[in-house]
XYZ file of N, CA, C and O in Angstrom:
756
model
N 141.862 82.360 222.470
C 141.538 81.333 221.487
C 141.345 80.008 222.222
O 141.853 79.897 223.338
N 140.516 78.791 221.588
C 139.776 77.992 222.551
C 140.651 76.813 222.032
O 140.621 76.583 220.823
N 141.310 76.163 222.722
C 142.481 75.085 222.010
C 141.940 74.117 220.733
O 142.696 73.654 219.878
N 140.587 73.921 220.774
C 139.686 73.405 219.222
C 139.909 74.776 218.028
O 139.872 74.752 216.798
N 140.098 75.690 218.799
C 140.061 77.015 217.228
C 141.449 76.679 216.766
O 141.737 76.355 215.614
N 142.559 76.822 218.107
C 144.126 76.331 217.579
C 144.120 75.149 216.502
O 144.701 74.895 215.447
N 143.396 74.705 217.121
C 143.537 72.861 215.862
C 142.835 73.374 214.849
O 143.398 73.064 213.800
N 141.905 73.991 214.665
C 140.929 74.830 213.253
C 142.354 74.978 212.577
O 142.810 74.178 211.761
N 143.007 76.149 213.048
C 143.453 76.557 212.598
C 144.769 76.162 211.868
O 145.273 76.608 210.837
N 145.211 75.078 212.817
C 146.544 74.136 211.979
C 146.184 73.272 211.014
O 146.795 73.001 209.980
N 144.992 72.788 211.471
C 144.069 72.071 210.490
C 144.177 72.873 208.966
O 144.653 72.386 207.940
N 143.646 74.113 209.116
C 143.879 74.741 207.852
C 144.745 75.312 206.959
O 144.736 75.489 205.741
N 145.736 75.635 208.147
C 146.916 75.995 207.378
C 147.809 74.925 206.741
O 148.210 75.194 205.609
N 148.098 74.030 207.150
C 148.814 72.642 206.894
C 147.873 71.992 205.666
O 148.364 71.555 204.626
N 146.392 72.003 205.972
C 145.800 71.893 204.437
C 146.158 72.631 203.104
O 146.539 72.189 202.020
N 145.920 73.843 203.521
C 146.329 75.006 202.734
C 148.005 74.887 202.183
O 148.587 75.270 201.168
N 148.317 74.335 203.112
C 149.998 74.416 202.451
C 150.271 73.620 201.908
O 151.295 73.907 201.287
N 149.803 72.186 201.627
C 149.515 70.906 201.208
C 148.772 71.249 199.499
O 149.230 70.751 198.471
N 147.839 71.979 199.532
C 147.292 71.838 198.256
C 148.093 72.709 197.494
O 148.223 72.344 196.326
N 149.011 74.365 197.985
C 149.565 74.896 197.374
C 151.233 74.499 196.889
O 152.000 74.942 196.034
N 151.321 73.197 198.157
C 152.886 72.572 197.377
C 152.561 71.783 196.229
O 153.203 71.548 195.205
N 151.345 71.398 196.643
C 150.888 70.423 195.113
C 150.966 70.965 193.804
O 151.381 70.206 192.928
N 150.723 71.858 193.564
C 150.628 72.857 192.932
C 151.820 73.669 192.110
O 151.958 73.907 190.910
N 152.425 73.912 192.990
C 154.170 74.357 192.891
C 154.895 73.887 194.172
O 154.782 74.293 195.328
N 155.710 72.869 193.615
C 156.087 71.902 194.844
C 157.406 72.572 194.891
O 157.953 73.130 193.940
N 157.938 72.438 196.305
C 158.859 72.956 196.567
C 159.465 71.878 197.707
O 159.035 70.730 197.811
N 160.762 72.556 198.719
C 161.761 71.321 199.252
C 160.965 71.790 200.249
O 160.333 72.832 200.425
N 161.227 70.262 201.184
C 160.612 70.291 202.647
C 161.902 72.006 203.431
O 162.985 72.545 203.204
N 160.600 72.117 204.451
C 161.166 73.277 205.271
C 162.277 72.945 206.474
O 163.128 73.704 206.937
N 162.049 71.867 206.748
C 162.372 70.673 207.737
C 161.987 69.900 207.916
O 160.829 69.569 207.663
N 163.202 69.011 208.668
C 163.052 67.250 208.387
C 161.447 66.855 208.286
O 161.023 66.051 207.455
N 160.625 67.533 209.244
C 159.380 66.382 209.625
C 158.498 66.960 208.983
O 157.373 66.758 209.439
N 158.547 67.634 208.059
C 157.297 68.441 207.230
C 156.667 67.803 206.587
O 157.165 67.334 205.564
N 155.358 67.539 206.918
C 154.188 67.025 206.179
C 153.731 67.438 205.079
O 153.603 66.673 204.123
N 153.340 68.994 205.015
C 152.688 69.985 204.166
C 153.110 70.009 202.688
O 152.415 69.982 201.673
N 154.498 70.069 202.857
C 155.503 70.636 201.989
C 156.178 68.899 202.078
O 156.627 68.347 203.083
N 156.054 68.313 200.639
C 156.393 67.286 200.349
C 157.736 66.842 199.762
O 158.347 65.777 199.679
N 157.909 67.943 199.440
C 159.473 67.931 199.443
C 159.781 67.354 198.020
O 160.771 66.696 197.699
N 158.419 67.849 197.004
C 158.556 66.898 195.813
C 159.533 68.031 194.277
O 159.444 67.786 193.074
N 160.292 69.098 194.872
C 160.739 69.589 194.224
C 162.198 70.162 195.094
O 162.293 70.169 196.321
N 163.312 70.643 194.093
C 163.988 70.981 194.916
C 163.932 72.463 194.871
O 163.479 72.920 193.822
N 164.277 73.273 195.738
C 164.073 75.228 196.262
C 163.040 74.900 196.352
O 162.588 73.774 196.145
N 162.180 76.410 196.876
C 161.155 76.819 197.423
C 160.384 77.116 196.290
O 160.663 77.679 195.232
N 159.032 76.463 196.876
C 158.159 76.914 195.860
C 156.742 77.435 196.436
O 156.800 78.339 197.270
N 155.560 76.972 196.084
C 154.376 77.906 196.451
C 154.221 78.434 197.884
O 153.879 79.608 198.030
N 154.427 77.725 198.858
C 154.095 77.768 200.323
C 155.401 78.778 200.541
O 155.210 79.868 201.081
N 156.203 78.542 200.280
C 157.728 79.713 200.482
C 157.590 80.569 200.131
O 158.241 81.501 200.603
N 156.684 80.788 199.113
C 156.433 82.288 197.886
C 155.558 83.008 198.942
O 155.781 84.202 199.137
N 154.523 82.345 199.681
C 153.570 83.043 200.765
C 152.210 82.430 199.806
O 151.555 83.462 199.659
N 151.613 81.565 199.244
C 150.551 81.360 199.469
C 149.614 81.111 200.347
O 148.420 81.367 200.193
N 150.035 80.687 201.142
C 148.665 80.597 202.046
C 148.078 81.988 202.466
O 146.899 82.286 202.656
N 149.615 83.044 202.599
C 149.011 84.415 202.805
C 148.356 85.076 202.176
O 147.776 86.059 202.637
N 148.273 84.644 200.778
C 147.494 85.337 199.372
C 146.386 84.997 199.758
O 145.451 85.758 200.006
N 146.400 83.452 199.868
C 145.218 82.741 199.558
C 143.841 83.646 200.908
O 142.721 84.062 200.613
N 144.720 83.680 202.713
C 143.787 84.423 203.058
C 143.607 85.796 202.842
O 142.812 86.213 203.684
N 143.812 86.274 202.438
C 144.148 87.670 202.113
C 142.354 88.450 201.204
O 142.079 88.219 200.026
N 141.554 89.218 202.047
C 140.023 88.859 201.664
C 140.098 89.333 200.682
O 139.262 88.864 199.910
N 141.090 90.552 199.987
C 141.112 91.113 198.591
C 141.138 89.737 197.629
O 140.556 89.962 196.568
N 141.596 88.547 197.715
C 141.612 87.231 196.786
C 140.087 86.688 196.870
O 139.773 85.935 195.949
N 139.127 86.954 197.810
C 138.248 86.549 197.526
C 137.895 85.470 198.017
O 136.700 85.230 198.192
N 139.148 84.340 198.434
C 138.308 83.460 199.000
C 138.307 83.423 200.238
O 137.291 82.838 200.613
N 138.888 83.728 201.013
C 138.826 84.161 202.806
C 137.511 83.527 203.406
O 137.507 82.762 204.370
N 136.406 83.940 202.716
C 135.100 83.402 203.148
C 134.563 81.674 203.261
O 133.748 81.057 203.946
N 135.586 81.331 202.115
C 135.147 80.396 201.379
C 136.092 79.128 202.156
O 135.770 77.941 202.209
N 137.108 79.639 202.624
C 138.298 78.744 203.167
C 137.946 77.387 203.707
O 138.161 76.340 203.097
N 137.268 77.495 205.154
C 136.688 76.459 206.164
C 136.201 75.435 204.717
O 136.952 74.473 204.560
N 135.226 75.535 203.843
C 134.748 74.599 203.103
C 135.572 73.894 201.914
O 135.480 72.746 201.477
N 136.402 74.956 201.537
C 137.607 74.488 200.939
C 138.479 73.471 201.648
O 138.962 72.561 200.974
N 138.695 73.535 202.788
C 139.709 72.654 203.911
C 139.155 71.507 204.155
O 139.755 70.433 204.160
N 137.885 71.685 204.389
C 136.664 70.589 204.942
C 136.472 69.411 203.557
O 136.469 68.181 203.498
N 136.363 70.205 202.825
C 136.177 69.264 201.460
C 137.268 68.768 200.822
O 137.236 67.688 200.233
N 138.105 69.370 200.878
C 139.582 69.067 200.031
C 139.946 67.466 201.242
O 140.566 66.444 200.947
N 139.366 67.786 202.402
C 139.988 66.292 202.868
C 139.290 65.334 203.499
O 139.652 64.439 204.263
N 138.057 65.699 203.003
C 136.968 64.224 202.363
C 137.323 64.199 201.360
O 138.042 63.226 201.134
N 137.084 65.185 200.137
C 137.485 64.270 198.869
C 139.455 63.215 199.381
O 139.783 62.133 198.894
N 140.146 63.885 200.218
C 141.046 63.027 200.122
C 140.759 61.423 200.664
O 141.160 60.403 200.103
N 139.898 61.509 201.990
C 139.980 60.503 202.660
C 139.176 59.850 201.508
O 139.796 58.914 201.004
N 138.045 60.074 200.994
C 137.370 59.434 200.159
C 138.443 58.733 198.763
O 137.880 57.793 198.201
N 139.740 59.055 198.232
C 140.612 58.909 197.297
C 141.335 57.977 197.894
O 141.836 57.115 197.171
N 141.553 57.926 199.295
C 142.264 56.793 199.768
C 141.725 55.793 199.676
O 142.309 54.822 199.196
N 140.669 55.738 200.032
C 139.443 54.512 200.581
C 139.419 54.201 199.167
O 138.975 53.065 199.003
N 139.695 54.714 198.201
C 139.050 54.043 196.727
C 140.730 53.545 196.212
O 140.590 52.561 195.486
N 142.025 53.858 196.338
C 142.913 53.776 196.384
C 143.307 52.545 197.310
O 144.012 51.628 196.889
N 142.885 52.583 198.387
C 143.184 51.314 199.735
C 144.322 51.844 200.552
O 145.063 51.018 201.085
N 144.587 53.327 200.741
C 145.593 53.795 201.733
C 144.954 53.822 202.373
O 143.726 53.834 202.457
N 146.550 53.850 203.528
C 145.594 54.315 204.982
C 146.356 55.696 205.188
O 147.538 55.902 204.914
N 145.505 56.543 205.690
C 146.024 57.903 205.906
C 146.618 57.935 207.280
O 146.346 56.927 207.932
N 147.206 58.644 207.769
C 147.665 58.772 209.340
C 146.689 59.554 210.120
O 146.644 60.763 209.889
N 145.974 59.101 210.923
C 144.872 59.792 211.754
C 145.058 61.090 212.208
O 144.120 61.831 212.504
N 146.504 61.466 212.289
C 147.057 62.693 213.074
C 147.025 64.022 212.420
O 147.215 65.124 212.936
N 146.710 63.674 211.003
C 146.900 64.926 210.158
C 145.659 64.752 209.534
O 144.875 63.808 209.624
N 145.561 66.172 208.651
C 144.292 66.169 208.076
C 144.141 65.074 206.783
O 145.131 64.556 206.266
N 143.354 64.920 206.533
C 143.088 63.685 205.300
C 144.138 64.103 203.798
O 144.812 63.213 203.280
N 144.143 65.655 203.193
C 144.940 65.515 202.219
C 146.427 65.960 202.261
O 147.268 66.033 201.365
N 146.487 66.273 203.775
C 148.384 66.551 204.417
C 148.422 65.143 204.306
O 149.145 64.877 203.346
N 148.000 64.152 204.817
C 148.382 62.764 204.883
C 148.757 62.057 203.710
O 149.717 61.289 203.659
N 147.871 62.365 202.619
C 148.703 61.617 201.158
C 149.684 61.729 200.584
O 150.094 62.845 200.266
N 150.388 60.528 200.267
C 151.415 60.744 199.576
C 151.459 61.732 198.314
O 150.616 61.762 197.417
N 152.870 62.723 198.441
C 152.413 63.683 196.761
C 151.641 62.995 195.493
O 150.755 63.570 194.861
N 152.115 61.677 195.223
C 151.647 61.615 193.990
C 149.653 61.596 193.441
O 148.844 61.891 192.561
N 149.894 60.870 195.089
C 147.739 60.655 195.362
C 147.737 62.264 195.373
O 147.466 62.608 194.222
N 147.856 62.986 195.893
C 147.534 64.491 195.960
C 147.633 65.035 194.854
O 146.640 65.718 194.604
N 148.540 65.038 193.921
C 148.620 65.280 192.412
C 147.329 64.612 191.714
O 146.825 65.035 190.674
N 147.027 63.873 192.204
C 146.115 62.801 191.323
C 144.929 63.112 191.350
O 144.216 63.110 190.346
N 144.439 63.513 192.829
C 142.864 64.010 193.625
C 143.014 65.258 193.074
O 141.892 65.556 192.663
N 144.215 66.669 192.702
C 143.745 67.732 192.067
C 143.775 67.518 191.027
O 143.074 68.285 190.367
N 144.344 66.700 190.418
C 143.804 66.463 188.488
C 142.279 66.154 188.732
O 141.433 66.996 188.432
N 141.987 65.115 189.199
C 140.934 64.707 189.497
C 139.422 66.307 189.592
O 138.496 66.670 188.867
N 140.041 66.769 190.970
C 139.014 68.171 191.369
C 139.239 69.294 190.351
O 138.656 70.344 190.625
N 140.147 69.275 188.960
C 140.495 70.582 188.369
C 140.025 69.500 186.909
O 140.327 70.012 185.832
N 139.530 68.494 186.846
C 139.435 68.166 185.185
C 138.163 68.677 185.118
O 137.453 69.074 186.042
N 137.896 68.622 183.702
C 136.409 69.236 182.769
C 135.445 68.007 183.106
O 135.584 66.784 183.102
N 134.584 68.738 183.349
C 133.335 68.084 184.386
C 133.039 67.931 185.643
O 131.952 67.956 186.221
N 134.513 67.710 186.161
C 133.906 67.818 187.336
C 133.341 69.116 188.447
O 133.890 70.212 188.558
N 132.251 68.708 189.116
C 131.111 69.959 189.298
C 131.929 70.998 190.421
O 131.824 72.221 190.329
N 132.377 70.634 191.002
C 133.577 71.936 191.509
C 134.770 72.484 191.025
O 135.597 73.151 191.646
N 134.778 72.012 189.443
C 136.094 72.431 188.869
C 136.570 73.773 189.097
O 137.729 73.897 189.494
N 135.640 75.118 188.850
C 135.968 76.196 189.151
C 136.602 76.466 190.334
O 137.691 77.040 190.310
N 135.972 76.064 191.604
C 136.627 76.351 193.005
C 137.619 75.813 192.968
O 138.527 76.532 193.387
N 138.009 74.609 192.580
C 139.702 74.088 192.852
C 140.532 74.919 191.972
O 141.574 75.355 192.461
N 140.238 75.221 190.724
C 141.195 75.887 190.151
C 141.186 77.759 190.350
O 141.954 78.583 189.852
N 140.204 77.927 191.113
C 140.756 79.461 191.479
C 141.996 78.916 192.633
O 143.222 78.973 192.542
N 141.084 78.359 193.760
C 142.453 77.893 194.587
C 143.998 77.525 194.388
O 144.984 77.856 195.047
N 143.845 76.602 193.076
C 145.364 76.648 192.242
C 145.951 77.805 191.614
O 147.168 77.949 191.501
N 145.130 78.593 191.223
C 145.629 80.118 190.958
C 146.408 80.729 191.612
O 147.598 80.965 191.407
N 145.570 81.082 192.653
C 146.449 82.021 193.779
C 147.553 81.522 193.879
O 148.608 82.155 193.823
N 147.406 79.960 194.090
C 148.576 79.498 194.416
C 150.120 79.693 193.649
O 151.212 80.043 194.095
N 149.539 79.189 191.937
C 150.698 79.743 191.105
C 150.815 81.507 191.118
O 151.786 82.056 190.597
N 149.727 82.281 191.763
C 150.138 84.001 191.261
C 151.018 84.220 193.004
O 151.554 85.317 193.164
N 151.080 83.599 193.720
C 151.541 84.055 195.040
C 153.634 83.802 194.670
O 154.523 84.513 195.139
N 153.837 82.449 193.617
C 155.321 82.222 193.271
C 154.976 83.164 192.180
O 156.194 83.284 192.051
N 154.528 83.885 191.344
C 154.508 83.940 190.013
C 154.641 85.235 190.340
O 155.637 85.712 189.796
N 153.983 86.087 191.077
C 153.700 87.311 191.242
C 154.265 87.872 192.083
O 154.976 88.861 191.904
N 154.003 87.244 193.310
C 154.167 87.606 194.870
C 153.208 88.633 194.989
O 153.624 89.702 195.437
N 151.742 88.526 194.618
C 150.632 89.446 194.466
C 150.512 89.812 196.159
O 150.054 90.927 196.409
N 150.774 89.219 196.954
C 150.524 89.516 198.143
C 151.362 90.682 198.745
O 151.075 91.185 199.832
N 152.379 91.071 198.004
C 153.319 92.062 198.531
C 153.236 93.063 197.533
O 152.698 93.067 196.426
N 153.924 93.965 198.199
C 154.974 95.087 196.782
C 155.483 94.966 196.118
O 156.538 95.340 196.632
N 155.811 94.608 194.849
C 156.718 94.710 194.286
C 158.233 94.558 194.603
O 158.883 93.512 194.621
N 158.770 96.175 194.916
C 160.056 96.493 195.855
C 159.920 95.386 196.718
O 160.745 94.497 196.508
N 159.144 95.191 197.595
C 159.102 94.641 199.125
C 159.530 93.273 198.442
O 160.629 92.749 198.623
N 158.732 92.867 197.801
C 159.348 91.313 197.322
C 160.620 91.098 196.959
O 161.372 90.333 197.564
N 160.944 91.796 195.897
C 162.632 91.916 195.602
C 163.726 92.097 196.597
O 164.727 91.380 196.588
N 163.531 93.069 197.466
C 164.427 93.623 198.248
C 164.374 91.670 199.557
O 165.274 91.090 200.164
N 162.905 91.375 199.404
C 163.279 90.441 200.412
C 163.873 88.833 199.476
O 164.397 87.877 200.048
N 163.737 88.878 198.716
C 164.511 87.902 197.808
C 163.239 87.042 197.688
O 163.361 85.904 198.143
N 161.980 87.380 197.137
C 160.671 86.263 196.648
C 161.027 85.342 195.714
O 161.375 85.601 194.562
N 160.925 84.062 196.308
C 161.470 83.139 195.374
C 161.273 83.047 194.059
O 162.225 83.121 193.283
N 159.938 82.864 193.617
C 159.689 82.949 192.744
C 159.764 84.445 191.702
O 159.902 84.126 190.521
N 159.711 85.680 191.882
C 160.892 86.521 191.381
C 161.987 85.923 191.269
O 162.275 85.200 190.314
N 162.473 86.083 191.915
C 164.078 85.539 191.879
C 164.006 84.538 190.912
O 164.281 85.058 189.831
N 163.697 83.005 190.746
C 163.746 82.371 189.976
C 163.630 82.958 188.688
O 164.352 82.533 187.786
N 162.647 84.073 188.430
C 162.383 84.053 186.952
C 163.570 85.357 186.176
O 163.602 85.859 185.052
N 164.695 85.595 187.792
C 165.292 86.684 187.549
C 164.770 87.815 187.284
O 165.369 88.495 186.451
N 163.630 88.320 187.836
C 162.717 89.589 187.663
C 164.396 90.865 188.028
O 165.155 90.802 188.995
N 164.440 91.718 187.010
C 165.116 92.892 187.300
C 164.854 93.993 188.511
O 163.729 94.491 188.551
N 165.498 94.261 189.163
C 165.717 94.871 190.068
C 165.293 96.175 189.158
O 165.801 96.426 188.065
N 164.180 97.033 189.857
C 164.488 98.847 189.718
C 165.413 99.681 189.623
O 166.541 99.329 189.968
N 165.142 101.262 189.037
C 165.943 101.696 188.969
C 166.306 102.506 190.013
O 165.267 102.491 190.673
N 167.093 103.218 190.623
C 167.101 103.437 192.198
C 166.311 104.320 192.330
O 166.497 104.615 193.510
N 165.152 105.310 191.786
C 164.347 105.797 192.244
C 163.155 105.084 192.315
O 162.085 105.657 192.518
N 163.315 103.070 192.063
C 162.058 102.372 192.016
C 161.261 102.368 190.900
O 160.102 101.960 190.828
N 162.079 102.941 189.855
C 161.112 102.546 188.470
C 161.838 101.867 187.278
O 163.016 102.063 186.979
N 161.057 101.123 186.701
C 161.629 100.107 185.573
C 161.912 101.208 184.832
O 161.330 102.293 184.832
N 162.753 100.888 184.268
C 163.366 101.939 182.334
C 164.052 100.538 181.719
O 164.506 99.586 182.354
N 163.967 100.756 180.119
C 164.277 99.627 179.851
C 165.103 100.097 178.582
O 164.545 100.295 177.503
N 166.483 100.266 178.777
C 167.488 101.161 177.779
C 167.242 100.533 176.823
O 166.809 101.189 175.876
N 167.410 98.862 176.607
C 167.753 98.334 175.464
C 165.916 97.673 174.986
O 165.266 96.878 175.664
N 165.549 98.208 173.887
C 163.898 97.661 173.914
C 164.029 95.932 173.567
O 164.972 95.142 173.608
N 163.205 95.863 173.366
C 162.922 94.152 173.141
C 163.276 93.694 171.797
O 163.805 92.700 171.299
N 162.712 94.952 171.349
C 162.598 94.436 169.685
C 164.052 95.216 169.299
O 164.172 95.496 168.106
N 164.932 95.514 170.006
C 166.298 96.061 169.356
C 165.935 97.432 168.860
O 166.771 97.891 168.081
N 164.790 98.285 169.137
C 164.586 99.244 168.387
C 163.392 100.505 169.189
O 162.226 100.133 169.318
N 163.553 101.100 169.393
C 162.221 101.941 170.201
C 160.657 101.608 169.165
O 160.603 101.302 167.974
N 159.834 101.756 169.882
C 158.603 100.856 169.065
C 157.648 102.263 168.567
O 156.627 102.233 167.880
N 158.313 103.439 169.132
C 157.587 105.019 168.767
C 158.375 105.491 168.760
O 159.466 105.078 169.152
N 158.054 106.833 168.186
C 159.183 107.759 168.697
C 158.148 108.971 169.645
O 157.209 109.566 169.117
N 158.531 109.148 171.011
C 158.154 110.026 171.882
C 157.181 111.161 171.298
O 157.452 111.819 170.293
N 156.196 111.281 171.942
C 155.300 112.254 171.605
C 155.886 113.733 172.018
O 156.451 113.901 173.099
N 155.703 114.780 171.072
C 156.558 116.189 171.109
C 155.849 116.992 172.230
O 156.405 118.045 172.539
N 154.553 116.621 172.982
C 154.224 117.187 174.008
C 153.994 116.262 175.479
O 153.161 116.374 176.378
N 154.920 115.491 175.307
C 155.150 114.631 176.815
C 156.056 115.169 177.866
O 157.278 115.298 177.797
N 155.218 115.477 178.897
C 156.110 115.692 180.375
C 157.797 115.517 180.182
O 158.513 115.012 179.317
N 157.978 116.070 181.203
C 159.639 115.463 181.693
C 159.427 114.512 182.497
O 160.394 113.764 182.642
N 158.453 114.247 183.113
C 158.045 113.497 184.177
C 157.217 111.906 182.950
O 157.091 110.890 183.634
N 156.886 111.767 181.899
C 156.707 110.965 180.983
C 155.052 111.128 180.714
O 154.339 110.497 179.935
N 154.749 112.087 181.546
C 152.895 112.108 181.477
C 152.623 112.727 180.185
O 153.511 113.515 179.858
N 151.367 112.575 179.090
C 150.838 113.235 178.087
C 150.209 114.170 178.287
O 149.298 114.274 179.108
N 150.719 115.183 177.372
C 150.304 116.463 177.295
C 148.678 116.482 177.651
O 148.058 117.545 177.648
């Protein structure tokens, strides 16, 4: 790798982790963390593994990334300049804003009308389905590793052969009564 691809590449990830704390903000990782703004307390999108969703080519945007990164921080530098910050030269244009300008530039890129609304808000997607879901993993695999966002919403643990059963129904009551030619295994006749 050519030490300009290394910087591509921090360049993007630190973007990437920046728009997905915005998103679902979570606590800095350590003291000097840029990305992760530290505007919530526990872990939130970037801890859940978004950025891994986000490249992940089954999500779709993998292709799309470089222009996503590239643009997300002109439109930032451009939000400063209209704002009167100064960004820190060292980081990319929307790692550099303070959370609340970053909150402000994705209201801004996700309201009705504006002409890239769709692309910012798939990007916010992933972001909430990576805490919401942990779409990037297994199921099991998520639980067993403690996915924050599972965890937060207290998602139930399986049953030890790995399958949900749910003794007590929702509605206090079974919602059928079992079909007289269903498996032992639960498949229809």
């Amino acid at each position: 790798m050519r030490p300009e691809e290394n910087d591509d590449v921090k360049v993007r990830v630190l973007t990437l982790e920046a728009f997905a704390d915005t998103i679902v903000p979570g606590e800095k990782r350590f003291p000097g963390d840029r990305a992760v703004a530290g505007a919530a307390s526990g872990p939130g999108a970037v801890a859940a593994g978004a950025v891994e969703l986000i490249e992940t080519p089954a999500a779709g945007l993998s292709q799309g990334l470089d222009w996503y990164v590239t643009t997300l921080n002109e439109r930032a530098r451009e939000h400063a300049a209209r704002e009167g910050l100064s960004l820190d030269p060292a980081l990319p244009g929307f790692v550099a804003l303070p959370f609340d300008d970053r909150v402000a530039l994705v209201q801004t890129l996700t309201a009705p009308g504006h002409p890239e609304k769709e692309l910012w808000i798939s990007l916010a997607l992933f972001s909430n389905m990576a805490f919401d879901t942990a779409a990037h993993m297994h199921t099991l695999d998520a639980i067993a590793e403690g996915h924050p966002g599972l965890a937060a919403m207290n998602l139930a643990a399986p049953d030890s052969d790995g399958l949900w059963r749910f003794p007590e129904y929702s509605y206090g009551r079974p919602l059928a009564r079992r079909h007289p030619g269903t498996t032992a295994s639960g498949s229809p006749a």
